[in-house]
Structures are given as structure tokens and as C-alpha cells.
mmCIF file with all atom_site columns, C-alpha atoms in Angstrom:
data_model
loop_
_atom_site.group_PDB
_atom_site.id
_atom_site.type_symbol
_atom_site.label_atom_id
_atom_site.label_alt_id
_atom_site.label_comp_id
_atom_site.label_asym_id
_atom_site.label_entity_id
_atom_site.label_seq_id
_atom_site.pdbx_PDB_ins_code
_atom_site.Cartn_x
_atom_site.Cartn_y
_atom_site.Cartn_z
_atom_site.occupancy
_atom_site.B_iso_or_equiv
_atom_site.pdbx_formal_charge
_atom_site.auth_seq_id
_atom_site.auth_comp_id
_atom_site.auth_asym_id
_atom_site.auth_atom_id
_atom_site.pdbx_PDB_model_num
ATOM 1  C CA . UNK A 1 1  ? -0.150  -55.581 -9.556  1.00 41.00 ? 305 UNK A CA 1
ATOM 2  C CA . UNK A 1 2  ? 2.978   -53.933 -10.093 1.00 56.00 ? 306 UNK A CA 1
ATOM 3  C CA . UNK A 1 3  ? 3.692   -50.739 -10.148 1.00 70.00 ? 307 UNK A CA 1
ATOM 4  C CA . UNK A 1 4  ? 5.108   -48.486 -13.071 1.00 71.00 ? 308 UNK A CA 1
ATOM 5  C CA . UNK A 1 5  ? 9.197   -46.651 -12.629 1.00 80.00 ? 309 UNK A CA 1
ATOM 6  C CA . UNK A 1 6  ? 8.494   -43.700 -12.293 1.00 80.00 ? 310 UNK A CA 1
ATOM 7  C CA . UNK A 1 7  ? 11.198  -43.159 -14.880 1.00 83.00 ? 311 UNK A CA 1
ATOM 8  C CA . UNK A 1 8  ? 9.139   -45.530 -17.642 1.00 85.00 ? 312 UNK A CA 1
ATOM 9  C CA . UNK A 1 9  ? 5.758   -43.339 -16.043 1.00 81.00 ? 313 UNK A CA 1
ATOM 10 C CA . UNK A 1 10 ? 7.302   -40.491 -17.111 1.00 81.00 ? 314 UNK A CA 1
ATOM 11 C CA . UNK A 1 11 ? 8.800   -41.785 -20.434 1.00 85.00 ? 315 UNK A CA 1
ATOM 12 C CA . UNK A 1 12 ? 5.811   -43.023 -21.774 1.00 86.00 ? 316 UNK A CA 1
ATOM 13 C CA . UNK A 1 13 ? 4.256   -39.314 -21.456 1.00 84.00 ? 317 UNK A CA 1
ATOM 14 C CA . UNK A 1 14 ? 6.799   -37.786 -23.054 1.00 88.00 ? 318 UNK A CA 1
ATOM 15 C CA . UNK A 1 15 ? 8.118   -39.585 -25.595 1.00 88.00 ? 319 UNK A CA 1
ATOM 16 C CA . UNK A 1 16 ? 4.603   -39.181 -27.142 1.00 91.00 ? 320 UNK A CA 1
ATOM 17 C CA . UNK A 1 17 ? 4.807   -36.935 -30.508 1.00 91.00 ? 321 UNK A CA 1
ATOM 18 C CA . UNK A 1 18 ? 4.253   -33.459 -29.974 1.00 94.00 ? 322 UNK A CA 1
ATOM 19 C CA . UNK A 1 19 ? 4.826   -33.695 -25.903 1.00 94.00 ? 323 UNK A CA 1
ATOM 20 C CA . UNK A 1 20 ? 8.370   -31.917 -25.897 1.00 93.00 ? 324 UNK A CA 1
ATOM 21 C CA . UNK A 1 21 ? 8.144   -29.527 -28.633 1.00 93.00 ? 325 UNK A CA 1
ATOM 22 C CA . UNK A 1 22 ? 4.735   -28.714 -26.292 1.00 95.00 ? 326 UNK A CA 1
ATOM 23 C CA . UNK A 1 23 ? 7.311   -27.861 -22.675 1.00 95.00 ? 327 UNK A CA 1
ATOM 24 C CA . UNK A 1 24 ? 9.785   -26.416 -25.423 1.00 93.00 ? 328 UNK A CA 1
ATOM 25 C CA . UNK A 1 25 ? 7.291   -23.521 -26.762 1.00 94.00 ? 329 UNK A CA 1
ATOM 26 C CA . UNK A 1 26 ? 6.176   -23.167 -23.099 1.00 96.00 ? 330 UNK A CA 1
ATOM 27 C CA . UNK A 1 27 ? 9.218   -22.675 -22.036 1.00 94.00 ? 331 UNK A CA 1
ATOM 28 C CA . UNK A 1 28 ? 10.777  -20.810 -24.369 1.00 91.00 ? 332 UNK A CA 1
ATOM 29 C CA . UNK A 1 29 ? 7.350   -18.690 -25.134 1.00 86.00 ? 333 UNK A CA 1
ATOM 30 C CA . UNK A 1 30 ? 6.270   -18.626 -21.027 1.00 89.00 ? 334 UNK A CA 1
ATOM 31 C CA . UNK A 1 31 ? 2.639   -18.316 -21.234 1.00 94.00 ? 335 UNK A CA 1
ATOM 32 C CA . UNK A 1 32 ? 0.033   -19.354 -23.976 1.00 95.00 ? 336 UNK A CA 1
ATOM 33 C CA . UNK A 1 33 ? -2.843  -19.239 -25.182 1.00 93.00 ? 337 UNK A CA 1
ATOM 34 C CA . UNK A 1 34 ? -4.817  -22.822 -27.029 1.00 93.00 ? 338 UNK A CA 1
ATOM 35 C CA . UNK A 1 35 ? -4.320  -21.000 -30.109 1.00 91.00 ? 339 UNK A CA 1
ATOM 36 C CA . UNK A 1 36 ? -0.906  -18.868 -29.938 1.00 93.00 ? 340 UNK A CA 1
ATOM 37 C CA . UNK A 1 37 ? 1.048   -22.401 -28.649 1.00 94.00 ? 341 UNK A CA 1
ATOM 38 C CA . UNK A 1 38 ? -0.939  -24.124 -32.039 1.00 92.00 ? 342 UNK A CA 1
ATOM 39 C CA . UNK A 1 39 ? 0.287   -21.701 -34.043 1.00 92.00 ? 343 UNK A CA 1
ATOM 40 C CA . UNK A 1 40 ? 3.498   -21.635 -32.918 1.00 91.00 ? 344 UNK A CA 1
ATOM 41 C CA . UNK A 1 41 ? 3.537   -26.113 -33.129 1.00 87.00 ? 345 UNK A CA 1
ATOM 42 C CA . UNK A 1 42 ? 2.722   -26.072 -36.779 1.00 85.00 ? 346 UNK A CA 1
ATOM 43 C CA . UNK A 1 43 ? 1.216   -28.425 -37.957 1.00 90.00 ? 347 UNK A CA 1
ATOM 44 C CA . UNK A 1 44 ? -0.373  -30.306 -34.516 1.00 92.00 ? 348 UNK A CA 1
ATOM 45 C CA . UNK A 1 45 ? -4.354  -30.947 -34.904 1.00 94.00 ? 349 UNK A CA 1
ATOM 46 C CA . UNK A 1 46 ? -5.727  -29.608 -32.164 1.00 93.00 ? 350 UNK A CA 1
ATOM 47 C CA . UNK A 1 47 ? -6.982  -32.627 -30.963 1.00 95.00 ? 351 UNK A CA 1
ATOM 48 C CA . UNK A 1 48 ? -3.453  -33.849 -30.752 1.00 95.00 ? 352 UNK A CA 1
ATOM 49 C CA . UNK A 1 49 ? -3.078  -30.239 -28.870 1.00 96.00 ? 353 UNK A CA 1
ATOM 50 C CA . UNK A 1 50 ? -5.522  -30.366 -26.414 1.00 95.00 ? 354 UNK A CA 1
ATOM 51 C CA . UNK A 1 51 ? -4.820  -34.050 -25.584 1.00 96.00 ? 355 UNK A CA 1
ATOM 52 C CA . UNK A 1 52 ? -1.146  -33.752 -25.053 1.00 96.00 ? 356 UNK A CA 1
ATOM 53 C CA . UNK A 1 53 ? -1.470  -30.495 -22.584 1.00 96.00 ? 357 UNK A CA 1
ATOM 54 C CA . UNK A 1 54 ? -3.893  -32.661 -20.556 1.00 96.00 ? 358 UNK A CA 1
ATOM 55 C CA . UNK A 1 55 ? -1.896  -35.570 -20.157 1.00 94.00 ? 359 UNK A CA 1
ATOM 56 C CA . UNK A 1 56 ? 0.772   -33.134 -19.588 1.00 95.00 ? 360 UNK A CA 1
ATOM 57 C CA . UNK A 1 57 ? -1.422  -31.322 -16.797 1.00 95.00 ? 361 UNK A CA 1
ATOM 58 C CA . UNK A 1 58 ? -1.732  -34.540 -14.970 1.00 93.00 ? 362 UNK A CA 1
ATOM 59 C CA . UNK A 1 59 ? 1.735   -34.802 -14.657 1.00 91.00 ? 363 UNK A CA 1
ATOM 60 C CA . UNK A 1 60 ? 1.561   -31.747 -13.135 1.00 93.00 ? 364 UNK A CA 1
ATOM 61 C CA . UNK A 1 61 ? 4.031   -30.114 -15.233 1.00 95.00 ? 365 UNK A CA 1
ATOM 62 C CA . UNK A 1 62 ? 1.948   -27.470 -17.513 1.00 97.00 ? 366 UNK A CA 1
ATOM 63 C CA . UNK A 1 63 ? -0.864  -25.787 -15.661 1.00 96.00 ? 367 UNK A CA 1
ATOM 64 C CA . UNK A 1 64 ? -4.403  -24.309 -17.326 1.00 96.00 ? 368 UNK A CA 1
ATOM 65 C CA . UNK A 1 65 ? -5.199  -21.376 -15.526 1.00 94.00 ? 369 UNK A CA 1
ATOM 66 C CA . UNK A 1 66 ? -9.320  -19.883 -16.655 1.00 92.00 ? 370 UNK A CA 1
ATOM 67 C CA . UNK A 1 67 ? -10.250 -17.063 -16.779 1.00 89.00 ? 371 UNK A CA 1
ATOM 68 C CA . UNK A 1 68 ? -14.113 -16.263 -16.190 1.00 87.00 ? 372 UNK A CA 1
ATOM 69 C CA . UNK A 1 69 ? -14.231 -13.589 -19.124 1.00 85.00 ? 373 UNK A CA 1
ATOM 70 C CA . UNK A 1 70 ? -16.252 -13.413 -22.802 1.00 86.00 ? 374 UNK A CA 1
ATOM 71 C CA . UNK A 1 71 ? -14.328 -15.318 -25.102 1.00 84.00 ? 375 UNK A CA 1
ATOM 72 C CA . UNK A 1 72 ? -13.577 -17.222 -22.650 1.00 84.00 ? 376 UNK A CA 1
ATOM 73 C CA . UNK A 1 73 ? -9.496  -17.268 -22.442 1.00 88.00 ? 377 UNK A CA 1
ATOM 74 C CA . UNK A 1 74 ? -7.182  -20.166 -21.297 1.00 92.00 ? 378 UNK A CA 1
ATOM 75 C CA . UNK A 1 75 ? -3.252  -19.537 -21.156 1.00 95.00 ? 379 UNK A CA 1
ATOM 76 C CA . UNK A 1 76 ? -0.984  -22.435 -20.364 1.00 97.00 ? 380 UNK A CA 1
ATOM 77 C CA . UNK A 1 77 ? 2.033   -22.351 -18.641 1.00 97.00 ? 381 UNK A CA 1
ATOM 78 C CA . UNK A 1 78 ? 4.937   -24.605 -16.793 1.00 96.00 ? 382 UNK A CA 1
ATOM 79 C CA . UNK A 1 79 ? 4.258   -25.276 -13.187 1.00 96.00 ? 383 UNK A CA 1
ATOM 80 C CA . UNK A 1 80 ? 7.866   -25.457 -10.695 1.00 94.00 ? 384 UNK A CA 1
ATOM 81 C CA . UNK A 1 81 ? 7.500   -29.144 -11.446 1.00 94.00 ? 385 UNK A CA 1
ATOM 82 C CA . UNK A 1 82 ? 8.107   -28.967 -14.980 1.00 94.00 ? 386 UNK A CA 1
ATOM 83 C CA . UNK A 1 83 ? 10.238  -25.883 -14.685 1.00 94.00 ? 387 UNK A CA 1
ATOM 84 C CA . UNK A 1 84 ? 12.036  -28.729 -13.144 1.00 93.00 ? 388 UNK A CA 1
ATOM 85 C CA . UNK A 1 85 ? 12.176  -30.772 -15.943 1.00 92.00 ? 389 UNK A CA 1
ATOM 86 C CA . UNK A 1 86 ? 13.121  -29.031 -18.669 1.00 92.00 ? 390 UNK A CA 1
ATOM 87 C CA . UNK A 1 87 ? 16.142  -28.324 -16.099 1.00 90.00 ? 391 UNK A CA 1
ATOM 88 C CA . UNK A 1 88 ? 16.784  -31.984 -16.959 1.00 90.00 ? 392 UNK A CA 1
ATOM 89 C CA . UNK A 1 89 ? 17.037  -32.119 -20.326 1.00 88.00 ? 393 UNK A CA 1
ATOM 90 C CA . UNK A 1 90 ? 19.489  -29.390 -20.229 1.00 87.00 ? 394 UNK A CA 1
ATOM 91 C CA . UNK A 1 91 ? 21.596  -31.363 -18.050 1.00 88.00 ? 395 UNK A CA 1
ATOM 92 C CA . UNK A 1 92 ? 21.096  -34.410 -19.886 1.00 86.00 ? 396 UNK A CA 1
ATOM 93 C CA . UNK A 1 93 ? 21.745  -32.176 -23.305 1.00 85.00 ? 397 UNK A CA 1
ATOM 94 C CA . UNK A 1 94 ? 25.227  -31.669 -21.887 1.00 87.00 ? 398 UNK A CA 1
ATOM 95 C CA . UNK A 1 95 ? 25.883  -34.874 -20.807 1.00 88.00 ? 399 UNK A CA 1
ATOM 96 C CA . UNK A 1 96 ? 25.000  -35.775 -25.035 1.00 89.00 ? 400 UNK A CA 1
ATOM 97 C CA . UNK A 1 97 ? 27.757  -33.596 -25.566 1.00 89.00 ? 401 UNK A CA 1
ATOM 98 C CA . UNK A 1 98 ? 29.919  -34.614 -23.871 1.00 85.00 ? 402 UNK A CA 1
#
């Protein structure tokens, strides 16, 4: 079985609905809790948001930090790899404007 091209693999994830908007929210808003992120996204369902965050965490572009508090608290933020991905988007934006 052939390995998928790395670019194809990342594009599969990035092309899913809400993924780029989640990355934008975490980039612009910094660390956010799940409900803060859900409110800032508008019409995204909690199930979809949870699924996309898990996928982004698996890719290594989003980190999930759990706190042992009552009520439980979980923060999401971009990893250094996620910030690097944002820089790629900026480059593509600049390229597209030319």
C-alpha cells in the first residue's frame, strides 16, 4: 500500500468544514476553552467542533490542556506546528494577491 503524499494528507483535513475557521479563531483569539470557541464560531455543533479539534490535535497543530478542577477545564491553543501552518497561510495569501 502506498503512503499518501503529505500535502494530500494535510489538505484532506484542512478542506473539512470548519477546520480553517477553528485555526483562525485560535490564531486570533489565543488559548480558548471549548465553549468560548463554540460561541465565537457561531453555528458549529458541539459534536463537529469536538471532532475537528481531535483531528487537529492528532495532526499536532492544536494542543489540548486539561486542568484538574471542578468544573473540569480544558484549554485549546495552537502548537508551534500550528503557528507554522498559519505562516504558510499568510504566504499563500500574499502569493494569491499577486
